[in-house]
């Protein structure tokens, strides 16, 4: 064989190896990032219409908020508001928040951001039934100048900066919303680093770099966020190069990712909590002794091992341990003790147990939790029937208070304990978050006082006291603190998993 022919064959062989390494038999486009985000398709990309993880993940790329949170520390950073100052009202209370906006920021439609857009966005959010629990502390928004806004609060509300960093409080273009009408939810216009391009229902959302972005230019040109609900299919796409990042790796697949030299596993504790909710409005769960008995009947360690295969850790307080002011490690645990559970049931007047129903959404971990819980309750004489509902139906069912025992989850995405505990305030019954219909006047008082308290140390003590009361009354059994497990191709750089699960993607590039 001639020397030139050998060189040609060698080159062909080298190219073939490179293509095979990329997966799918074709070269990967290093200008396009392909991300798989399981967990349901985004219902909307309008910030005031969807407080949903899938929506927030996409909106994080398209919009900006007045304040940002550091992905690693959750520290509050400037966003569209370059600086701020609290001011006292006539009663000497810090109810006025003056915002000084960044100048020269352009929306994706070319319009420049003004204070009018901020007022429009905040007033629109305040009127939204979906996110009212975030914004209902805002009494009024006043435009002072083109780049200055005065927000007046109903009362002092110290978590306000964290809440304004939530994706639900993203700033939108007033003109784009009015002109877009109902179509705005599927054709969003923001000021973020990535611009919306296309949405193929049930398949993917496509974004492209916004060259008019006021911050550091994205390292990637295009981002495709794919919706693949089947975990096995999603992982196969990552393995074969059909995707670059998989935002959720199931516990079952962790070993498989670790064994693949072409993949990198990323793990970080999140702000989320899985919990068993005991509906306080439905007998006999309205009896605190019954709730305490159920708490002693649940083996959290076994549940984490079985359902989550050791990923994450057992919960020990109403506020996750990753959030400041958590009482984790400071409360006397409801240890797994079936004998004690039976004693408490007898004291409550149920020596032979009772019949109840466990309701859960139709997803793997809620279903598995419900099944394991039924077996644990059977050991103490409680006969539980399992009811599985699709996610939307489960949301309505639980908001209406029709469940006895429910399998729930909640994430403190603002990083502030107010957000974690507001869903146990009596004003939040039903769709607002308190789906166990728990009411305690002292807890309400403590939570109200904490959100108005300007001293962080005093705020912490108020939250700790509220958690002690909640723990003793057992409306929740906090079973599992959620760990975020993601994976990338080995040549992906710049991806930082956020504990909020709203991961920034525009910082990603290829080695």
CSV table of C-alpha atoms in Angstrom, one decimal:
chain,number,residue,atom,x,y,z
A,1,UNK,CA,0.0,0.0,0.0
A,2,UNK,CA,1.3,3.4,-0.9
A,3,UNK,CA,2.3,5.8,1.9
A,4,UNK,CA,-0.3,8.5,0.9
A,5,UNK,CA,-3.1,5.8,1.0
A,6,UNK,CA,-2.0,4.8,4.5
A,7,UNK,CA,-2.2,8.5,5.6
A,8,UNK,CA,-5.7,8.8,4.1
A,9,UNK,CA,-6.9,5.7,5.9
A,10,UNK,CA,-5.4,6.8,9.2
A,11,UNK,CA,-7.1,10.2,8.9
A,12,UNK,CA,-10.4,8.5,8.1
A,13,UNK,CA,-10.0,6.2,11.1
A,14,UNK,CA,-9.2,9.2,13.4
A,15,UNK,CA,-12.2,11.1,12.2
A,16,UNK,CA,-14.4,8.0,12.7
A,17,UNK,CA,-13.3,7.7,16.3
A,18,UNK,CA,-14.0,11.4,16.9
A,19,UNK,CA,-17.5,11.1,15.5
A,20,UNK,CA,-18.2,8.0,17.5
A,21,UNK,CA,-17.1,9.7,20.7
A,22,UNK,CA,-19.6,12.4,20.0
A,23,UNK,CA,-22.4,9.9,19.8
A,24,UNK,CA,-25.0,9.4,17.2
A,25,UNK,CA,-22.3,9.0,14.5
A,26,UNK,CA,-22.2,12.7,13.8
A,27,UNK,CA,-20.1,15.7,15.0
A,28,UNK,CA,-21.6,17.7,17.8
A,29,UNK,CA,-22.3,21.4,17.2
A,30,UNK,CA,-20.3,23.2,19.9
A,31,UNK,CA,-22.3,26.4,19.2
A,32,UNK,CA,-25.5,24.7,20.4
A,33,UNK,CA,-26.1,23.4,23.9
A,34,UNK,CA,-28.7,20.7,24.2
A,35,UNK,CA,-30.2,20.2,27.6
A,36,UNK,CA,-32.7,17.6,28.8
A,37,UNK,CA,-35.0,18.8,31.5
A,38,UNK,CA,-37.3,16.0,32.7
A,39,UNK,CA,-40.1,16.6,35.1
A,40,UNK,CA,-42.9,17.8,32.9
A,41,UNK,CA,-43.2,20.3,30.1
A,42,UNK,CA,-43.3,24.0,30.9
A,43,UNK,CA,-47.0,25.0,31.0
A,44,UNK,CA,-46.2,28.7,30.2
A,45,UNK,CA,-43.3,31.1,29.8
A,46,UNK,CA,-45.2,34.1,31.2
A,47,UNK,CA,-43.8,34.7,34.7
A,48,UNK,CA,-47.2,35.5,36.3
A,49,UNK,CA,-49.0,32.4,34.9
A,50,UNK,CA,-46.7,29.5,35.9
A,51,UNK,CA,-44.9,28.9,39.2
A,52,UNK,CA,-43.6,25.6,37.8
A,53,UNK,CA,-40.0,24.2,37.8
A,54,UNK,CA,-40.0,23.5,34.1
A,55,UNK,CA,-41.2,27.0,33.3
A,56,UNK,CA,-38.8,28.6,35.8
A,57,UNK,CA,-35.8,26.7,34.2
A,58,UNK,CA,-36.5,28.3,30.8
A,59,UNK,CA,-37.5,31.7,32.2
A,60,UNK,CA,-34.2,31.9,34.0
A,61,UNK,CA,-32.5,32.2,30.7
A,62,UNK,CA,-34.9,34.6,29.0
A,63,UNK,CA,-35.7,37.1,31.7
A,64,UNK,CA,-34.0,39.2,34.4
A,65,UNK,CA,-35.2,40.0,37.8
A,66,UNK,CA,-34.5,43.1,39.9
A,67,UNK,CA,-32.1,41.1,42.1
A,68,UNK,CA,-30.2,37.9,41.5
A,69,UNK,CA,-29.0,35.1,43.8
A,70,UNK,CA,-25.6,33.6,43.7
A,71,UNK,CA,-26.0,30.0,42.4
A,72,UNK,CA,-23.7,28.6,45.1
A,73,UNK,CA,-24.3,30.9,48.2
A,74,UNK,CA,-27.8,32.3,47.4
A,75,UNK,CA,-26.4,35.7,48.4
A,76,UNK,CA,-28.5,38.6,47.0
A,77,UNK,CA,-26.7,40.4,44.1
A,78,UNK,CA,-27.7,43.3,41.9
A,79,UNK,CA,-29.9,42.5,38.9
A,80,UNK,CA,-31.9,45.0,36.9
A,81,UNK,CA,-31.8,47.1,40.1
A,82,UNK,CA,-28.2,48.3,40.5
A,83,UNK,CA,-28.8,49.5,44.1
A,84,UNK,CA,-31.6,50.0,46.6
A,85,UNK,CA,-32.4,51.6,49.9
A,86,UNK,CA,-35.1,51.0,52.5
A,87,UNK,CA,-36.8,54.0,53.9
A,88,UNK,CA,-39.1,54.5,56.9
A,89,UNK,CA,-42.7,55.6,56.5
A,90,UNK,CA,-44.5,58.2,58.8
A,91,UNK,CA,-44.7,55.6,61.6
A,92,UNK,CA,-40.9,54.9,61.5
A,93,UNK,CA,-41.4,51.5,59.8
A,94,UNK,CA,-39.2,50.4,56.8
A,95,UNK,CA,-42.1,49.9,54.4
A,96,UNK,CA,-40.6,51.9,51.4
A,97,UNK,CA,-38.1,50.2,49.1
A,98,UNK,CA,-36.4,52.6,46.6
A,99,UNK,CA,-34.9,50.9,43.5
A,100,UNK,CA,-32.4,52.5,41.2
A,101,UNK,CA,-32.5,50.7,37.8
A,102,UNK,CA,-29.7,49.7,35.5
A,103,UNK,CA,-29.6,52.0,32.4
A,104,UNK,CA,-29.1,51.0,28.8
A,105,UNK,CA,-30.9,47.6,29.2
A,106,UNK,CA,-32.8,46.4,26.1
A,107,UNK,CA,-35.6,44.0,25.8
A,108,UNK,CA,-35.4,41.4,23.0
A,109,UNK,CA,-37.8,43.5,21.0
A,110,UNK,CA,-35.3,46.3,21.0
A,111,UNK,CA,-37.1,48.5,23.5
A,112,UNK,CA,-35.1,50.0,26.4
A,113,UNK,CA,-36.1,49.0,29.9
A,114,UNK,CA,-37.7,51.9,31.9
A,115,UNK,CA,-39.2,52.3,35.4
A,116,UNK,CA,-42.6,52.0,33.7
A,117,UNK,CA,-41.9,48.4,32.7
A,118,UNK,CA,-40.9,47.6,36.3
A,119,UNK,CA,-44.1,49.1,37.7
A,120,UNK,CA,-46.1,47.2,35.1
A,121,UNK,CA,-44.4,43.9,35.9
A,122,UNK,CA,-44.8,44.2,39.7
A,123,UNK,CA,-48.4,45.3,39.5
A,124,UNK,CA,-49.2,42.5,37.1
A,125,UNK,CA,-47.5,40.0,39.5
A,126,UNK,CA,-49.4,41.4,42.5
A,127,UNK,CA,-52.7,40.7,40.6
A,128,UNK,CA,-51.7,37.1,39.8
A,129,UNK,CA,-53.5,34.4,41.7
A,130,UNK,CA,-50.6,32.0,40.9
A,131,UNK,CA,-47.9,33.9,42.6
A,132,UNK,CA,-49.8,36.2,45.0
A,133,UNK,CA,-48.1,34.6,48.0
A,134,UNK,CA,-44.9,36.3,46.8
A,135,UNK,CA,-46.2,39.7,45.8
A,136,UNK,CA,-49.2,40.4,48.0
A,137,UNK,CA,-46.9,42.4,50.4
A,138,UNK,CA,-46.6,45.1,47.7
A,139,UNK,CA,-49.1,47.9,48.3
A,140,UNK,CA,-48.1,50.2,45.5
A,141,UNK,CA,-45.4,50.9,42.9
A,142,UNK,CA,-44.6,54.5,41.9
A,143,UNK,CA,-42.4,55.7,39.0
A,144,UNK,CA,-40.1,58.4,40.3
A,145,UNK,CA,-38.1,58.8,37.1
A,146,UNK,CA,-37.1,56.8,34.0
A,147,UNK,CA,-34.8,54.7,36.2
A,148,UNK,CA,-36.1,55.0,39.7
A,149,UNK,CA,-39.0,53.2,41.3
A,150,UNK,CA,-40.5,53.4,44.8
A,151,UNK,CA,-42.2,50.2,46.1
A,152,UNK,CA,-44.4,50.7,49.1
A,153,UNK,CA,-45.1,47.6,51.2
A,154,UNK,CA,-48.2,46.7,53.2
A,155,UNK,CA,-45.9,46.2,56.2
A,156,UNK,CA,-42.2,45.7,56.8
A,157,UNK,CA,-41.3,42.6,54.9
A,158,UNK,CA,-37.6,41.6,55.2
A,159,UNK,CA,-37.7,38.7,52.7
A,160,UNK,CA,-38.6,41.2,49.9
A,161,UNK,CA,-35.2,41.1,48.1
A,162,UNK,CA,-35.2,37.3,48.0
A,163,UNK,CA,-38.8,37.3,46.6
A,164,UNK,CA,-37.9,39.8,43.9
A,165,UNK,CA,-35.2,37.4,42.8
A,166,UNK,CA,-37.7,34.7,42.1
A,167,UNK,CA,-38.3,33.9,38.4
A,168,UNK,CA,-42.1,34.6,39.0
A,169,UNK,CA,-41.1,38.3,39.5
A,170,UNK,CA,-39.2,38.6,36.2
A,171,UNK,CA,-39.5,41.9,34.5
A,172,UNK,CA,-41.4,42.0,31.3
A,173,UNK,CA,-41.9,44.5,28.5
A,174,UNK,CA,-45.2,46.3,28.9
A,175,UNK,CA,-45.5,46.9,25.2
A,176,UNK,CA,-44.7,43.2,24.4
A,177,UNK,CA,-47.3,41.9,26.9
A,178,UNK,CA,-50.0,44.2,25.6
A,179,UNK,CA,-49.3,43.6,22.0
A,180,UNK,CA,-48.8,39.8,22.5
A,181,UNK,CA,-52.0,39.3,24.5
A,182,UNK,CA,-52.6,35.6,25.3
A,183,UNK,CA,-49.8,34.7,22.9
A,184,UNK,CA,-47.2,36.3,25.1
A,185,UNK,CA,-47.1,33.1,27.2
A,186,UNK,CA,-45.7,31.2,24.3
A,187,UNK,CA,-43.7,34.1,22.7
A,188,UNK,CA,-41.9,35.7,25.7
A,189,UNK,CA,-39.9,38.9,25.5
A,190,UNK,CA,-37.3,39.5,28.3
A,191,UNK,CA,-34.0,41.2,28.8
A,192,UNK,CA,-32.0,38.0,29.6
A,193,UNK,CA,-28.9,36.6,28.0
A,194,UNK,CA,-31.0,34.2,25.8
A,195,UNK,CA,-33.8,35.1,23.4
A,196,UNK,CA,-36.8,32.9,22.7
A,197,UNK,CA,-36.9,31.4,19.2
A,198,UNK,CA,-39.3,28.5,19.0
A,199,UNK,CA,-41.5,26.1,21.0
A,200,UNK,CA,-42.5,22.7,19.7
A,201,UNK,CA,-45.1,21.4,22.1
A,202,UNK,CA,-44.2,18.2,23.8
A,203,UNK,CA,-40.7,18.3,22.4
A,204,UNK,CA,-38.4,21.3,22.9
A,205,UNK,CA,-37.9,25.0,23.4
A,206,UNK,CA,-35.2,26.8,21.4
A,207,UNK,CA,-33.3,29.9,22.5
A,208,UNK,CA,-30.5,31.9,20.9
A,209,UNK,CA,-28.0,34.4,22.3
A,210,UNK,CA,-29.2,37.9,22.8
A,211,UNK,CA,-26.4,40.1,21.4
A,212,UNK,CA,-27.9,43.1,23.1
A,213,UNK,CA,-27.5,41.7,26.6
A,214,UNK,CA,-26.1,44.1,29.1
A,215,UNK,CA,-24.0,41.6,31.0
A,216,UNK,CA,-21.2,39.3,30.0
A,217,UNK,CA,-22.0,37.7,26.6
A,218,UNK,CA,-23.1,34.1,26.7
A,219,UNK,CA,-20.4,31.6,25.9
A,220,UNK,CA,-22.9,29.6,23.8
A,221,UNK,CA,-24.8,30.7,20.7
A,222,UNK,CA,-27.9,28.5,20.9
A,223,UNK,CA,-29.6,26.5,23.6
A,224,UNK,CA,-32.2,23.8,23.0
A,225,UNK,CA,-34.1,22.6,26.1
A,226,UNK,CA,-35.7,19.2,25.4
A,227,UNK,CA,-38.5,17.6,27.3
A,228,UNK,CA,-38.0,13.8,27.7
A,229,UNK,CA,-40.1,12.3,30.4
A,230,UNK,CA,-38.7,8.8,30.3
A,231,UNK,CA,-35.4,8.7,32.4
A,232,UNK,CA,-33.9,5.8,30.5
A,233,UNK,CA,-34.4,7.6,27.1
A,234,UNK,CA,-33.0,10.8,28.6
A,235,UNK,CA,-29.9,9.1,29.8
A,236,UNK,CA,-29.4,7.3,26.6
A,237,UNK,CA,-29.5,10.6,24.7
A,238,UNK,CA,-26.7,12.0,27.0
A,239,UNK,CA,-24.6,8.9,26.6
A,240,UNK,CA,-24.8,8.9,22.8
A,241,UNK,CA,-24.2,12.6,22.5
A,242,UNK,CA,-27.7,13.6,21.6
A,243,UNK,CA,-27.6,15.9,24.6
A,244,UNK,CA,-24.9,17.8,26.5
A,245,UNK,CA,-26.6,18.2,30.0
A,246,UNK,CA,-29.2,16.1,31.8
A,247,UNK,CA,-30.6,18.1,34.6
A,248,UNK,CA,-32.1,15.2,36.5
A,249,UNK,CA,-30.3,11.9,37.0
A,250,UNK,CA,-32.4,9.2,38.8
A,251,UNK,CA,-30.8,7.5,41.8
A,252,UNK,CA,-31.0,4.3,39.8
A,253,UNK,CA,-28.7,5.7,37.1
A,254,UNK,CA,-26.0,7.3,39.2
A,255,UNK,CA,-23.7,4.3,39.0
A,256,UNK,CA,-24.1,4.1,35.3
A,257,UNK,CA,-23.1,7.8,34.9
A,258,UNK,CA,-20.1,7.4,37.2
A,259,UNK,CA,-18.9,4.4,35.2
A,260,UNK,CA,-19.0,6.3,31.8
A,261,UNK,CA,-15.7,8.1,31.1
A,262,UNK,CA,-17.5,10.4,28.7
A,263,UNK,CA,-19.9,11.7,31.4
A,264,UNK,CA,-19.5,13.8,34.5
A,265,UNK,CA,-21.8,13.6,37.6
A,266,UNK,CA,-22.8,16.7,39.5
A,267,UNK,CA,-24.4,16.6,43.0
A,268,UNK,CA,-25.5,19.3,45.3
A,269,UNK,CA,-28.0,19.5,48.1
A,270,UNK,CA,-31.1,21.5,47.1
A,271,UNK,CA,-33.6,23.6,48.9
A,272,UNK,CA,-36.4,21.1,48.4
A,273,UNK,CA,-38.3,18.8,50.9
A,274,UNK,CA,-40.5,15.8,50.3
A,275,UNK,CA,-43.0,15.4,53.0
A,276,UNK,CA,-46.1,13.4,54.1
A,277,UNK,CA,-48.9,15.8,54.7
A,278,UNK,CA,-51.6,15.0,57.2
A,279,UNK,CA,-54.8,16.9,56.5
A,280,UNK,CA,-55.7,18.6,59.8
A,281,UNK,CA,-59.2,19.3,58.6
A,282,UNK,CA,-60.2,15.6,58.2
A,283,UNK,CA,-60.8,13.3,61.2
A,284,UNK,CA,-59.1,11.5,62.7
A,285,UNK,CA,-56.0,13.4,61.4
A,286,UNK,CA,-57.3,16.5,63.2
A,287,UNK,CA,-56.2,14.8,66.4
A,288,UNK,CA,-52.6,15.7,67.3
A,289,UNK,CA,-52.0,12.3,69.0
A,290,UNK,CA,-53.0,10.5,65.8
A,291,UNK,CA,-50.5,12.7,63.8
A,292,UNK,CA,-47.8,12.0,66.3
A,293,UNK,CA,-48.5,8.3,66.1
A,294,UNK,CA,-48.1,8.4,62.3
A,295,UNK,CA,-44.9,10.3,62.7
A,296,UNK,CA,-43.5,7.5,64.9
A,297,UNK,CA,-44.7,4.8,62.4
A,298,UNK,CA,-42.6,6.2,59.6
A,299,UNK,CA,-39.0,4.9,59.1
A,300,UNK,CA,-37.4,7.8,57.3
A,301,UNK,CA,-34.1,6.1,56.9
A,302,UNK,CA,-35.7,3.1,55.2
A,303,UNK,CA,-37.7,5.4,53.0
A,304,UNK,CA,-34.7,7.3,51.8
A,305,UNK,CA,-32.8,4.1,51.2
A,306,UNK,CA,-35.7,2.4,49.4
A,307,UNK,CA,-37.3,5.2,47.4
A,308,UNK,CA,-34.3,7.5,46.8
A,309,UNK,CA,-31.5,4.9,47.0
A,310,UNK,CA,-29.6,7.0,49.5
A,311,UNK,CA,-29.7,10.2,47.5
A,312,UNK,CA,-30.5,13.1,49.7
A,313,UNK,CA,-31.0,12.7,53.4
A,314,UNK,CA,-33.9,12.3,55.9
A,315,UNK,CA,-35.6,15.5,56.8
A,316,UNK,CA,-35.5,16.6,60.5
A,317,UNK,CA,-37.2,20.0,60.5
A,318,UNK,CA,-39.9,22.0,58.7
A,319,UNK,CA,-37.2,24.2,57.1
A,320,UNK,CA,-34.6,22.3,55.1
A,321,UNK,CA,-31.1,22.2,56.6
A,322,UNK,CA,-29.7,24.1,53.6
A,323,UNK,CA,-31.8,27.2,54.5
A,324,UNK,CA,-30.7,29.6,57.2
A,325,UNK,CA,-32.8,29.5,60.4
A,326,UNK,CA,-33.5,25.8,59.9
A,327,UNK,CA,-34.1,24.0,63.2
A,328,UNK,CA,-32.4,20.8,61.8
A,329,UNK,CA,-30.5,19.1,64.6
A,330,UNK,CA,-32.3,21.2,67.3
A,331,UNK,CA,-35.6,19.2,67.5
A,332,UNK,CA,-36.3,16.0,69.4
A,333,UNK,CA,-36.9,13.6,66.5
A,334,UNK,CA,-40.1,11.5,66.1
A,335,UNK,CA,-38.0,8.4,66.1
A,336,UNK,CA,-39.2,5.3,64.3
A,337,UNK,CA,-41.0,3.4,67.1
A,338,UNK,CA,-44.1,1.4,66.1
A,339,UNK,CA,-44.8,0.5,69.8
A,340,UNK,CA,-45.0,4.2,70.7
A,341,UNK,CA,-47.2,4.8,67.6
A,342,UNK,CA,-49.7,2.1,68.9
A,343,UNK,CA,-49.6,3.7,72.4
A,344,UNK,CA,-50.5,7.1,71.0
A,345,UNK,CA,-53.3,5.7,68.8
A,346,UNK,CA,-54.8,4.0,71.9
A,347,UNK,CA,-54.6,7.3,73.8
A,348,UNK,CA,-56.4,9.0,70.9
A,349,UNK,CA,-59.2,6.4,71.1
A,350,UNK,CA,-58.1,4.2,68.2
A,351,UNK,CA,-56.6,1.1,69.8
A,352,UNK,CA,-57.4,-1.0,66.7
A,353,UNK,CA,-56.3,1.7,64.3
A,354,UNK,CA,-58.5,3.2,61.6
A,355,UNK,CA,-59.0,3.3,57.8
A,356,UNK,CA,-57.6,6.1,55.7
A,357,UNK,CA,-56.4,7.0,52.2
A,358,UNK,CA,-53.0,8.0,50.9
A,359,UNK,CA,-53.1,10.2,47.7
A,360,UNK,CA,-50.1,10.9,45.5
A,361,UNK,CA,-49.2,12.2,42.1
A,362,UNK,CA,-48.5,9.8,39.3
A,363,UNK,CA,-44.7,9.8,39.4
A,364,UNK,CA,-42.2,7.3,40.6
A,365,UNK,CA,-41.1,8.6,43.9
A,366,UNK,CA,-44.6,9.7,45.2
A,367,UNK,CA,-46.0,6.3,44.1
A,368,UNK,CA,-43.2,4.4,45.8
A,369,UNK,CA,-43.4,6.6,48.9
A,370,UNK,CA,-47.2,5.9,49.1
A,371,UNK,CA,-46.6,2.2,48.8
A,372,UNK,CA,-43.9,2.1,51.5
A,373,UNK,CA,-46.0,4.3,53.8
A,374,UNK,CA,-49.0,2.0,53.5
A,375,UNK,CA,-46.9,-0.9,54.6
A,376,UNK,CA,-45.5,1.0,57.6
A,377,UNK,CA,-48.9,2.2,58.7
A,378,UNK,CA,-50.3,-1.4,58.5
A,379,UNK,CA,-47.7,-2.4,61.1
A,380,UNK,CA,-49.5,-0.1,63.6
A,381,UNK,CA,-53.0,-1.0,62.7
A,382,UNK,CA,-53.8,1.8,60.2
A,383,UNK,CA,-55.4,0.4,57.0
A,384,UNK,CA,-54.6,2.8,54.1
A,385,UNK,CA,-55.9,2.7,50.6
A,386,UNK,CA,-53.7,4.3,47.9
A,387,UNK,CA,-55.1,6.7,45.3
A,388,UNK,CA,-52.9,7.9,42.4
A,389,UNK,CA,-53.9,11.0,40.4
A,390,UNK,CA,-52.3,12.8,37.5
A,391,UNK,CA,-50.3,15.9,38.5
A,392,UNK,CA,-52.9,18.5,37.6
A,393,UNK,CA,-55.8,16.5,39.2
A,394,UNK,CA,-53.7,16.0,42.3
A,395,UNK,CA,-53.0,19.7,42.6
A,396,UNK,CA,-56.7,20.5,42.5
A,397,UNK,CA,-57.7,17.6,44.7
A,398,UNK,CA,-55.2,18.6,47.5
A,399,UNK,CA,-56.0,22.4,47.2
A,400,UNK,CA,-59.6,21.5,47.8
A,401,UNK,CA,-58.6,19.6,50.9
A,402,UNK,CA,-60.1,16.3,49.8
A,403,UNK,CA,-57.1,14.1,50.7
A,404,UNK,CA,-56.5,12.4,54.0
A,405,UNK,CA,-52.8,11.7,53.8
A,406,UNK,CA,-50.9,13.2,50.8
A,407,UNK,CA,-47.4,12.9,49.4
A,408,UNK,CA,-46.1,16.4,48.8
A,409,UNK,CA,-42.9,18.4,48.0
A,410,UNK,CA,-41.9,22.0,48.4
A,411,UNK,CA,-38.8,24.0,47.6
A,412,UNK,CA,-37.6,27.1,49.4
A,413,UNK,CA,-36.5,28.6,46.1
A,414,UNK,CA,-36.0,32.1,47.6
A,415,UNK,CA,-33.5,30.7,50.2
A,416,UNK,CA,-35.4,32.5,52.9
A,417,UNK,CA,-37.3,30.7,55.7
A,418,UNK,CA,-40.4,32.9,55.2
A,419,UNK,CA,-40.9,31.1,51.9
A,420,UNK,CA,-40.5,27.7,53.6
A,421,UNK,CA,-43.0,28.3,56.4
A,422,UNK,CA,-45.6,30.5,54.8
A,423,UNK,CA,-47.3,27.4,53.5
A,424,UNK,CA,-48.0,26.5,57.1
A,425,UNK,CA,-49.6,29.8,57.9
A,426,UNK,CA,-53.4,29.7,58.3
A,427,UNK,CA,-53.9,32.4,55.6
A,428,UNK,CA,-52.3,30.0,53.1
A,429,UNK,CA,-55.0,27.2,53.3
A,430,UNK,CA,-55.6,25.4,50.0
A,431,UNK,CA,-54.2,26.5,46.7
A,432,UNK,CA,-51.9,29.1,48.4
A,433,UNK,CA,-49.8,26.2,49.7
A,434,UNK,CA,-51.2,25.0,53.1
A,435,UNK,CA,-52.7,21.8,51.8
A,436,UNK,CA,-52.7,20.2,55.2
A,437,UNK,CA,-55.0,23.0,56.4
A,438,UNK,CA,-52.8,23.5,59.5
A,439,UNK,CA,-53.8,26.4,61.8
A,440,UNK,CA,-52.0,27.6,64.9
A,441,UNK,CA,-52.5,31.2,66.1
A,442,UNK,CA,-49.1,31.3,67.8
A,443,UNK,CA,-47.3,30.0,64.7
A,444,UNK,CA,-49.2,32.7,62.7
A,445,UNK,CA,-48.0,35.3,65.1
A,446,UNK,CA,-44.4,34.2,65.1
A,447,UNK,CA,-44.3,34.0,61.3
A,448,UNK,CA,-45.9,37.5,61.0
A,449,UNK,CA,-43.4,38.9,63.5
A,450,UNK,CA,-40.4,37.3,61.7
A,451,UNK,CA,-41.1,38.7,58.3
A,452,UNK,CA,-41.4,42.2,59.8
A,453,UNK,CA,-38.2,41.9,62.0
A,454,UNK,CA,-35.2,43.9,60.7
A,455,UNK,CA,-32.7,42.1,63.0
A,456,UNK,CA,-31.6,38.8,61.4
A,457,UNK,CA,-30.7,37.2,64.7
A,458,UNK,CA,-34.1,38.0,66.1
A,459,UNK,CA,-35.8,36.7,62.9
A,460,UNK,CA,-33.9,33.4,63.3
A,461,UNK,CA,-35.2,33.0,66.9
A,462,UNK,CA,-38.8,33.6,65.8
A,463,UNK,CA,-38.5,31.0,63.0
A,464,UNK,CA,-36.9,28.5,65.4
A,465,UNK,CA,-39.7,28.9,67.9
A,466,UNK,CA,-42.3,28.4,65.1
A,467,UNK,CA,-40.6,25.2,64.0
A,468,UNK,CA,-40.6,23.8,67.5
A,469,UNK,CA,-44.4,24.2,67.7
A,470,UNK,CA,-45.0,22.9,64.2
A,471,UNK,CA,-42.8,19.9,65.0
A,472,UNK,CA,-44.7,19.0,68.1
A,473,UNK,CA,-48.0,19.2,66.3
A,474,UNK,CA,-46.8,17.1,63.4
A,475,UNK,CA,-48.9,18.4,60.4
A,476,UNK,CA,-46.0,17.2,58.2
A,477,UNK,CA,-43.7,14.3,58.3
A,478,UNK,CA,-40.6,15.7,56.6
A,479,UNK,CA,-39.2,12.6,55.1
A,480,UNK,CA,-36.5,13.6,52.6
A,481,UNK,CA,-34.3,16.6,51.8
A,482,UNK,CA,-33.8,16.6,48.1
A,483,UNK,CA,-30.3,16.3,46.5
A,484,UNK,CA,-29.9,17.7,43.0
A,485,UNK,CA,-28.1,15.2,40.7
A,486,UNK,CA,-27.3,16.2,37.2
A,487,UNK,CA,-24.8,15.0,34.5
A,488,UNK,CA,-23.0,16.5,31.6
A,489,UNK,CA,-20.8,15.3,28.8
A,490,UNK,CA,-17.1,15.4,29.8
A,491,UNK,CA,-16.3,18.3,27.6
A,492,UNK,CA,-19.0,20.6,29.0
A,493,UNK,CA,-17.6,23.5,31.1
A,494,UNK,CA,-19.2,26.3,33.1
A,495,UNK,CA,-22.3,24.5,34.3
A,496,UNK,CA,-23.1,25.3,37.9
A,497,UNK,CA,-26.0,23.5,39.4
A,498,UNK,CA,-28.1,25.9,41.5
A,499,UNK,CA,-29.8,24.7,44.7
A,500,UNK,CA,-32.9,26.6,43.5
A,501,UNK,CA,-33.0,24.2,40.5
A,502,UNK,CA,-33.3,27.2,38.2
A,503,UNK,CA,-29.9,26.6,36.6
A,504,UNK,CA,-28.1,29.2,34.6
A,505,UNK,CA,-27.2,27.7,31.2
A,506,UNK,CA,-25.8,30.7,29.3
A,507,UNK,CA,-22.4,30.3,31.1
A,508,UNK,CA,-21.8,26.9,29.6
A,509,UNK,CA,-19.2,26.3,26.9
A,510,UNK,CA,-17.3,23.3,25.4
A,511,UNK,CA,-13.7,22.5,26.2
